Coordinates of C-alpha atoms and ligand atoms in Angstrom, one line a residue:
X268 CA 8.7 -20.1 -23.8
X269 CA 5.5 -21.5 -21.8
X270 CA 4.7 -20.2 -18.7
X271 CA 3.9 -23.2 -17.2
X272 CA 7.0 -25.0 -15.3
X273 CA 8.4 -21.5 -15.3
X274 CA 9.5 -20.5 -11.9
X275 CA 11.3 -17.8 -12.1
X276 CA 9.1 -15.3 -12.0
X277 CA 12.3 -12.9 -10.2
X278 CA 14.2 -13.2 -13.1
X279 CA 11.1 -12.0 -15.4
X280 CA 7.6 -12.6 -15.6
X281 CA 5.4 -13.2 -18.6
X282 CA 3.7 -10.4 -20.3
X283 CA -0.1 -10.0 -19.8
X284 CA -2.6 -10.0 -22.0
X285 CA -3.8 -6.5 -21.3
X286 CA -0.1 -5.4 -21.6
X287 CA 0.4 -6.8 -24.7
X288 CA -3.1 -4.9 -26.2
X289 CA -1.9 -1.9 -25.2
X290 CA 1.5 -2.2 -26.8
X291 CA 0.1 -3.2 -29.7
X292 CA -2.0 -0.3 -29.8
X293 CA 0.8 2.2 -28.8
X294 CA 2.9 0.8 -31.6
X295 CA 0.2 2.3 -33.8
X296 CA 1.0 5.4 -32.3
X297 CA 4.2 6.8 -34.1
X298 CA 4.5 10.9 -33.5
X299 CA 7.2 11.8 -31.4
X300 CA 5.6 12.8 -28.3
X301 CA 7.4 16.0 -28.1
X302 CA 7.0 17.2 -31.6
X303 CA 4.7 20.8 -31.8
X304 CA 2.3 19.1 -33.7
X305 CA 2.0 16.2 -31.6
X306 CA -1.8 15.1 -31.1
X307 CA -2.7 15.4 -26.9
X308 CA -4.8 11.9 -27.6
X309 CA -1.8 10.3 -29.0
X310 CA 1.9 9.6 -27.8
X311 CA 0.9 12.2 -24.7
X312 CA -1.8 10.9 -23.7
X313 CA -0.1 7.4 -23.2
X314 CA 2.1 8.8 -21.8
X315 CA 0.6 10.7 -19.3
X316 CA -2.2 7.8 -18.4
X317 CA 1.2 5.8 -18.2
X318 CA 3.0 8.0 -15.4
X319 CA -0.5 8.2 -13.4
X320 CA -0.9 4.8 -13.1
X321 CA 2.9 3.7 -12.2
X322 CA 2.3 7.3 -9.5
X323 CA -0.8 5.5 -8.2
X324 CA 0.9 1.9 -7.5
X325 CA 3.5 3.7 -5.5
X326 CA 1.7 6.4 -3.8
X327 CA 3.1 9.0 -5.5
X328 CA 2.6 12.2 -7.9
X329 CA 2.8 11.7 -11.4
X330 CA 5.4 14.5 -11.9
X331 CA 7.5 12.7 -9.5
X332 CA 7.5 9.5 -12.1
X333 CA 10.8 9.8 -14.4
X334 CA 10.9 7.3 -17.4
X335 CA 14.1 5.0 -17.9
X336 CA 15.3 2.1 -19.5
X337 CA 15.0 -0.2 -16.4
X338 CA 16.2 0.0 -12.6
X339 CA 19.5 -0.4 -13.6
X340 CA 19.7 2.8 -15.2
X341 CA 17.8 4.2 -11.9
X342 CA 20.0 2.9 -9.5
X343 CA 22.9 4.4 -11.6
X344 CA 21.7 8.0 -11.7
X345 CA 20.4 8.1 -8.0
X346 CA 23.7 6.8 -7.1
X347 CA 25.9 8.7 -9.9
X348 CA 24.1 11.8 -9.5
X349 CA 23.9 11.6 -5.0
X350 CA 27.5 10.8 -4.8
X351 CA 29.4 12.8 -7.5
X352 CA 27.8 16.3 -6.1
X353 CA 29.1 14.8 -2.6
X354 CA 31.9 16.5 -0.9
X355 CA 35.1 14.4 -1.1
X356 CA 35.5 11.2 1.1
X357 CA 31.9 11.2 1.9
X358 CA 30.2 8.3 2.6
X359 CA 27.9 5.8 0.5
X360 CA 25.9 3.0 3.1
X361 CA 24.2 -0.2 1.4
X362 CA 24.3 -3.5 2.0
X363 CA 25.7 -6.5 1.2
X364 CA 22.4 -8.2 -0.1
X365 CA 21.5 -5.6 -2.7
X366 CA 21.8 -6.2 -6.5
X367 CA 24.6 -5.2 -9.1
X368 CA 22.9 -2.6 -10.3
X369 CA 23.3 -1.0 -6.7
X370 CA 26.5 -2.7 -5.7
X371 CA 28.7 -2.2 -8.6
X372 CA 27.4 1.2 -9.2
X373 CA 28.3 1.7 -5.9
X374 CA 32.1 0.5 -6.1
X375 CA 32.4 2.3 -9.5
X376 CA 31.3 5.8 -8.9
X377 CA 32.7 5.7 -5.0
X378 CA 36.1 4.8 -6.7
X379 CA 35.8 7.1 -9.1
X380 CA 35.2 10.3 -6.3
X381 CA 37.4 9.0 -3.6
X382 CA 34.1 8.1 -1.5
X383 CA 33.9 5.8 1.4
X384 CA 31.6 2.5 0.6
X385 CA 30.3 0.8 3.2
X386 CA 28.5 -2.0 3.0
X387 CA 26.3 -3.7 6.0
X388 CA 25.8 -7.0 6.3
X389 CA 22.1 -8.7 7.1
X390 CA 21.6 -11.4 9.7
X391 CA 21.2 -15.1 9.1
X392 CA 17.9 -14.7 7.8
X393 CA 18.8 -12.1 5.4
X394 CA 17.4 -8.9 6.9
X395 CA 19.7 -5.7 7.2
X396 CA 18.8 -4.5 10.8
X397 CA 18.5 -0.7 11.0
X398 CA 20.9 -0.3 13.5
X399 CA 23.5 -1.8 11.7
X400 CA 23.1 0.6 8.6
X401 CA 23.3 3.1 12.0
X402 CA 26.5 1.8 13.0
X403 CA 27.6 2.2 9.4
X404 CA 27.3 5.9 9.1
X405 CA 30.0 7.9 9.2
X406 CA 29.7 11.6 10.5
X407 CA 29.2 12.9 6.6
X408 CA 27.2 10.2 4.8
X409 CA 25.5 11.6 2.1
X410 CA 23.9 8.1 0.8
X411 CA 22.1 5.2 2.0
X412 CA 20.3 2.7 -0.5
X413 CA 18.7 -0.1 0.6
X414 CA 16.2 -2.6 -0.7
X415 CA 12.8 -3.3 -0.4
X416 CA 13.0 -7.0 -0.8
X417 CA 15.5 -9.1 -1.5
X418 CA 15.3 -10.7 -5.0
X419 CA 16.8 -14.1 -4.2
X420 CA 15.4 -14.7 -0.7
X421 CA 12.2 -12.7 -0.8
X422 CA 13.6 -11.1 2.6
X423 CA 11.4 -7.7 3.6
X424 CA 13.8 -4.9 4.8
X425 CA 12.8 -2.6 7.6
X426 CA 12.4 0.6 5.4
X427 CA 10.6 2.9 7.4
X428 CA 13.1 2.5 10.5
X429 CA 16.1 3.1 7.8
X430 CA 14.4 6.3 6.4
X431 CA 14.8 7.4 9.9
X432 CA 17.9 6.9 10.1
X433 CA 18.7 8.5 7.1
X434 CA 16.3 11.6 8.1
X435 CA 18.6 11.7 11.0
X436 CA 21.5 11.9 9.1
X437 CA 21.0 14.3 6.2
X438 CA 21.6 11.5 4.1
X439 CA 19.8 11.3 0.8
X440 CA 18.0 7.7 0.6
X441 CA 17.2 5.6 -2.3
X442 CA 14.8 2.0 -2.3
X443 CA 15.1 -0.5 -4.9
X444 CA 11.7 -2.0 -4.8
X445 CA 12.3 -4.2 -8.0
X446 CA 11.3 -7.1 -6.1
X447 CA 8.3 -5.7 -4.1
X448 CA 5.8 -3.6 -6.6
X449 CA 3.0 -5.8 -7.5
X450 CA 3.8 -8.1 -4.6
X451 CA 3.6 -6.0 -1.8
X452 CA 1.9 -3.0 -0.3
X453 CA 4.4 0.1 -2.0
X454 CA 4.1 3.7 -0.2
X455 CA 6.8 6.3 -1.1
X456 CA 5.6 8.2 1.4
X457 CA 5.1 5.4 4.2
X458 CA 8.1 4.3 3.5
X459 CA 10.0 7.9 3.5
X460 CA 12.3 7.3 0.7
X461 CA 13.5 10.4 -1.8
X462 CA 13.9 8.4 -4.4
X463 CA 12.6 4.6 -5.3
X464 CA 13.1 2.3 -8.8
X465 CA 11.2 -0.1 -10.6
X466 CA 11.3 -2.5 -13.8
X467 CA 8.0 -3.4 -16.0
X468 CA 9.1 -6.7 -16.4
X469 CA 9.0 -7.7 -13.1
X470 CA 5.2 -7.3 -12.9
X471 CA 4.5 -8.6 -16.2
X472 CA 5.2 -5.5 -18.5
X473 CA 7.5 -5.2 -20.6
X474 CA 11.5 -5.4 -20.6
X475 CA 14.1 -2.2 -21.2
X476 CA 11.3 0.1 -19.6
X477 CA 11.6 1.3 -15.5
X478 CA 10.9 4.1 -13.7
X479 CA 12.8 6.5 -10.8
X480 CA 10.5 8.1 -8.3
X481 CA 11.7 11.5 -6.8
X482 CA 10.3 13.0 -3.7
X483 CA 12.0 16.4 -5.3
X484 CA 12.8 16.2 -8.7
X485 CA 15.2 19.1 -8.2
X486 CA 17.6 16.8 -6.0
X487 CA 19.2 15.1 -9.0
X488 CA 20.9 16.1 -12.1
X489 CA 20.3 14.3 -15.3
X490 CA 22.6 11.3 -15.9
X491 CA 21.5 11.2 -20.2
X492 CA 20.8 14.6 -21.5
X493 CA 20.2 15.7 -25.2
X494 CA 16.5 16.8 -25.5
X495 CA 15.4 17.5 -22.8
X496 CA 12.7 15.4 -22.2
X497 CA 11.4 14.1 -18.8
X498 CA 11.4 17.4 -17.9
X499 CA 15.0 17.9 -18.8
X500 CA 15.9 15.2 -16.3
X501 CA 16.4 12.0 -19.3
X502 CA 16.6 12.9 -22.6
X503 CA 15.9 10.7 -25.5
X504 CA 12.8 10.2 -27.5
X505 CA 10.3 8.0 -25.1
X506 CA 9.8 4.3 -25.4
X507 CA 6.5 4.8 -26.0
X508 CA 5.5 1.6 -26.3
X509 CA 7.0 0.6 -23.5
X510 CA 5.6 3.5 -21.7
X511 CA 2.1 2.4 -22.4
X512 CA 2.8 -1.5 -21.6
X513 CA 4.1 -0.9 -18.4
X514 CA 1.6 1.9 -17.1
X515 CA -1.1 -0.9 -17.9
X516 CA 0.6 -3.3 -15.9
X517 CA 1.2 -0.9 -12.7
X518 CA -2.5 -0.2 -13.3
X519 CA -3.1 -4.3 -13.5
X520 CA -1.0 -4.8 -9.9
X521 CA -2.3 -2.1 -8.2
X522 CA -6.1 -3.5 -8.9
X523 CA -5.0 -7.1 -8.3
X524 CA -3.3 -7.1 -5.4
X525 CA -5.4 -8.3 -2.8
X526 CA -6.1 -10.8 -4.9
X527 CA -2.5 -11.5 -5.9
X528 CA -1.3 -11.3 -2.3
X529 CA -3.8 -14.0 -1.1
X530 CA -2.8 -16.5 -4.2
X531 CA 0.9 -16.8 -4.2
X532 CA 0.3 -17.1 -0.1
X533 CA -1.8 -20.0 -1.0
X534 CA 0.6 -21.5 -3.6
X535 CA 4.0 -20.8 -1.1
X536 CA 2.2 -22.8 1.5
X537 CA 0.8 -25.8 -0.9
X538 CA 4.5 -26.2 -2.4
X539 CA 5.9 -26.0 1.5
X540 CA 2.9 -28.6 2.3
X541 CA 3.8 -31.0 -0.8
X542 CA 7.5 -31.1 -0.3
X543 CA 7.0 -32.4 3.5
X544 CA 4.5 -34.6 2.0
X545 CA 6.9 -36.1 -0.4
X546 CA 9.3 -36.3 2.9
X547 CA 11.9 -34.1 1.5
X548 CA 13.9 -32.2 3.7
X549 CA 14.6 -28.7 2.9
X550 CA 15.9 -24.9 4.8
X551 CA 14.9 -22.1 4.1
X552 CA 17.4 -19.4 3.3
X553 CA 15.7 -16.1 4.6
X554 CA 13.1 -15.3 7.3
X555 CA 11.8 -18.7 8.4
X556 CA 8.9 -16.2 9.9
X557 CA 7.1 -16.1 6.4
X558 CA 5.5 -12.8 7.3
X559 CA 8.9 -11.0 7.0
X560 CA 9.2 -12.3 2.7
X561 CA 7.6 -11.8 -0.7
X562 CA 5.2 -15.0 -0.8
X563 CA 6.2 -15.4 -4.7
X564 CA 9.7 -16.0 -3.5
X565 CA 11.1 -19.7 -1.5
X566 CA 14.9 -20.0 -1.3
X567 CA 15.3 -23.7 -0.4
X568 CA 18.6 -26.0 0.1
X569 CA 18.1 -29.3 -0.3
X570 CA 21.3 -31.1 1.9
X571 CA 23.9 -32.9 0.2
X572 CA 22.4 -32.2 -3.3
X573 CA 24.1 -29.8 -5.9
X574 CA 21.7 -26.9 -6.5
X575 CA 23.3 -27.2 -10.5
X576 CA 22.4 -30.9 -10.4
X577 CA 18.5 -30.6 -9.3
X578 CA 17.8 -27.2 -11.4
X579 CA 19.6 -29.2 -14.9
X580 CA 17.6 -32.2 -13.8
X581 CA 13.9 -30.1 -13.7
X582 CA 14.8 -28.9 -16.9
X583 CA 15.6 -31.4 -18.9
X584 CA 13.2 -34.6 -17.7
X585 CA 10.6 -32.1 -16.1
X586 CA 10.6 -29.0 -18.4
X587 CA 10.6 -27.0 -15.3
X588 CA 12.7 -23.7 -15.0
X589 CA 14.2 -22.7 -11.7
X590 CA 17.1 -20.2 -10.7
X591 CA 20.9 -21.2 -8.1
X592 CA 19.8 -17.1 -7.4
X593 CA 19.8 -13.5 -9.6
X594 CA 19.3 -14.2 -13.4
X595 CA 22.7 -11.7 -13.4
X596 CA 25.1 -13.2 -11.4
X597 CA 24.5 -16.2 -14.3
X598 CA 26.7 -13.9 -16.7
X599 CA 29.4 -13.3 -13.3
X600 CA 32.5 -16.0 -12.6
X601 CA 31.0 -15.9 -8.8
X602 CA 30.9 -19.5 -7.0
X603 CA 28.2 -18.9 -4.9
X604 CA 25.2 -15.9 -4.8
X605 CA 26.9 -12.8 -3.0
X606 CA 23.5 -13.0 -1.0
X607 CA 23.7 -16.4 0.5
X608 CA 26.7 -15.9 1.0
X609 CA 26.4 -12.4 3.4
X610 CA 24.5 -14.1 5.4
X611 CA 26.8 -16.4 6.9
X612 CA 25.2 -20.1 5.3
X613 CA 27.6 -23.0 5.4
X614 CA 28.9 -24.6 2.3
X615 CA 26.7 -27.5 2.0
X616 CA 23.5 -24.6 2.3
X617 CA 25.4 -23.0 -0.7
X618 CA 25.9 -25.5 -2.8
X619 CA 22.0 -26.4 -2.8
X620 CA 20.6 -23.3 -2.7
X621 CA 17.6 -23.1 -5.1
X622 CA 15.4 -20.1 -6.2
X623 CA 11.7 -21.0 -6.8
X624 CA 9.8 -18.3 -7.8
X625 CA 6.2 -17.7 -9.0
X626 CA 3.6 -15.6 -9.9
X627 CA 0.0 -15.2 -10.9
X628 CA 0.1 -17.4 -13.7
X629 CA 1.0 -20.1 -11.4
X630 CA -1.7 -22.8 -10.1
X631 CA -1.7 -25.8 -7.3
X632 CA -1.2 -28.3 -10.3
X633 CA 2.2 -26.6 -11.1
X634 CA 2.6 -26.5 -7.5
X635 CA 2.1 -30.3 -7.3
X636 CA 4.3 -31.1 -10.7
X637 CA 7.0 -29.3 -9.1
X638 CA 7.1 -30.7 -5.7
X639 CA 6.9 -34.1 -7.3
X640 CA 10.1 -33.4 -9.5
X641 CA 11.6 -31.9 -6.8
X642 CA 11.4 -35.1 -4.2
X643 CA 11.5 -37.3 -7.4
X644 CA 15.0 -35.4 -8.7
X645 CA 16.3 -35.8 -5.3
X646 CA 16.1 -39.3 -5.4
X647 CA 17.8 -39.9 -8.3
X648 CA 20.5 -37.8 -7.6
X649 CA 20.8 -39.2 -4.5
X650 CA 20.9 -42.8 -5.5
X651 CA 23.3 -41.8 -8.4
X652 CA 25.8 -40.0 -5.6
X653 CA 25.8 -43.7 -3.6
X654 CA 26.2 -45.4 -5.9
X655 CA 29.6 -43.6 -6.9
Ligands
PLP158 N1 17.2 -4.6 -8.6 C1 16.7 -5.8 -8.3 C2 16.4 -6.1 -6.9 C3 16.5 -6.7 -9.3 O1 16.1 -8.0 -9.0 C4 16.9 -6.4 -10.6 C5 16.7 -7.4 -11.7 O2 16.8 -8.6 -11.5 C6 17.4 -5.1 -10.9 C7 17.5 -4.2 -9.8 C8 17.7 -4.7 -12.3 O3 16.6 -4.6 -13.1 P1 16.7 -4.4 -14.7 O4 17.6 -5.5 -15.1 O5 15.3 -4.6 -15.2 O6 17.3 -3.1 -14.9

């Protein structure tokens, strides 16, 4: 697939260049990295440089870094391991905004040990106020997971007051930042969590490779064990190649981020600029302040237009990819994203809702091609609809 016309940079986002070298390399790298023999300038040392460089995008210590397959599989253990050693009918406090991997885990495992979910809705604009995840807490909550931002709206959640909460509570509390690292500003310890995920392929590593940060290692039990590797925490021999693709790729945000922060500012406001240029009226599902969202993210309904209808239309005559929300919820029967839908938007704001997301390969051309196909689409679709 070509990157350009691709914006769905939430769903996935291409590999880079320097990634993809270092893969390469690693793959030439086949010792098991646990084996007696195994050369310290091999398989360790990747993964070693590996855990360094994910510690340093986050702010954290390497030996607080645990390997995974993704942030699903993180999101699962924090939650699996934080609510099964919970005493019964305890509580678990998230919100209605987060993803599967934290909302389904959730209803599972809570289910399964007779716990209490509770999940807080955001306002309007898609942010989940602190003081309703306050009203939420029961007197023996022993979990509260919230995100860092929100993967279809780009929404920024007030962390730092949450932790508090949580601090105040005795409650163990876990951050998805999926949709933040390599976007944002990440500090575990700013932002007070005890435990935090992440997924390579979300800053332009590879897929099937994540991370867990743990303020205390000690706090969880192991959700896979075998061999005991990741310090007895996840066993199974190490994607090493993985390893190595995504540690270059923390290394690649953490450097570029200033940089990266300043150019998907620049191209949110160009396509924001074009599409009132083309006259096309739009809202904007999340915080309309823009400070308060991901830049790479802009959750738009166009009125009166089926989301479906616009998205199959850029694709086809335009050869531009879009999302209707997570790339997740595509393989779920819902009707509309769970998101949108928490926060209170009418029907017509639903129906055509739009996900545009992009990223550093992105450049004011695409920006232009798309806001042309957009107002362009729209007009046919609307003509088409009166004429009917
Ligand atoms: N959390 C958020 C906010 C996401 O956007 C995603 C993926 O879209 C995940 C978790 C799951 O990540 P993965 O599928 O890489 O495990």
């Amino acid at each position: 697939m070509k990157n350009r016309g691709y914006f769905d940079y939430n769903a996935t986002t291409p590999l880079s260049e320097s990634v993809r070298r270092a893969m390469f390399s690693a793959m030439e790298t086949f010792e098991n990295p646990s084996a007696a023999y195994a050369d310290p300038e091999g398989a360790k040392r990747i993964m070693s440089q590996a855990r360094l460089d994910i510690a340093d995008l986050i702010g954290a210590k390497p030996e607080q870094i645990f390997f995974t397959s993704g942030a699903t599989e993180s999101n699962n253990w924090v939650l699996r391991s934080i609510l099964e050693e919970s005493p019964e009918a305890s509580c678990f406090v998230t919100s209605a905004i987060e993803h599967d991997a934290t909302l389904a885990a959730g209803k599972m495992i809570c289910d399964q040990y007779g716990h209490d979910m509770r999940i807080v809705q955001p306002d309007t604009t898609g942010i989940v106020s602190p003081s309703s995840v306050e009203g939420a807490c029961a007197s023996q909550v022993s979990l509260i997971s919230i995100m860092l931002a929100n993967n279809e709206t780009g929404a920024i959640q007030p962390i730092q007051q949450i932790a508090a909460i949580a601090l105040s509570k005795r409650a163990f509390f876990h951050v998805d930042a999926v949709q933040a690292a390599g976007k944002l500003e990440v500090d575990v310890e700013e932002l007070g969590c005890d435990s935090l995920s992440l997924s390579g392929h979300k800053f332009h590593g590879p897929k099937g490779i994540g991370v867990l940060y743990l303020k205390d290692p000690s706090r969880l039990a192991p959700m896979i064990v075998g061999g005991g590797q990741e310090n007895g925490l996840r066993a199974g021999t190490e994607n090493i190649v993985g390893i190595a693709g995504m540690g270059v790729a923390a290394a690649d945000a953490k450097f570029n981020l200033s940089i990266h922060l300043k150019h998907i500012k620049e191209l949110r406001a160009a396509l924001l600029l074009a599409l009132s240029r083309y006259d096309v009226a739009y809202s904007i599902n999340g915080p309309t302040d823009l400070q308060k969202t991901v830049a790479s993210t802009l959750n738009l309904s166009f009125h009166g237009v089926r989301a479906e209808a616009l998205a199959a239309r850029l694709n086809l005559c335009n050869g531009i990819s879009v999302s209707l929300g997570s790339a997740c919820s595509t393989n779920k029967d819902r009707r509309h994203s769970h998101v949108l839908q928490s926060m209170g938007l009418c029907e017509d704001r639903l129906v055509s809702a739009l996900r545009i997301s992009f990223g550093k390969d992105t450049n004011l051309s695409d920006i232009e091609i798309l806001a042309a196909a957009i107002s362009d689409g729209l007009r046919v679709i609307q003509s088409l609809a009166a004429a009917e």
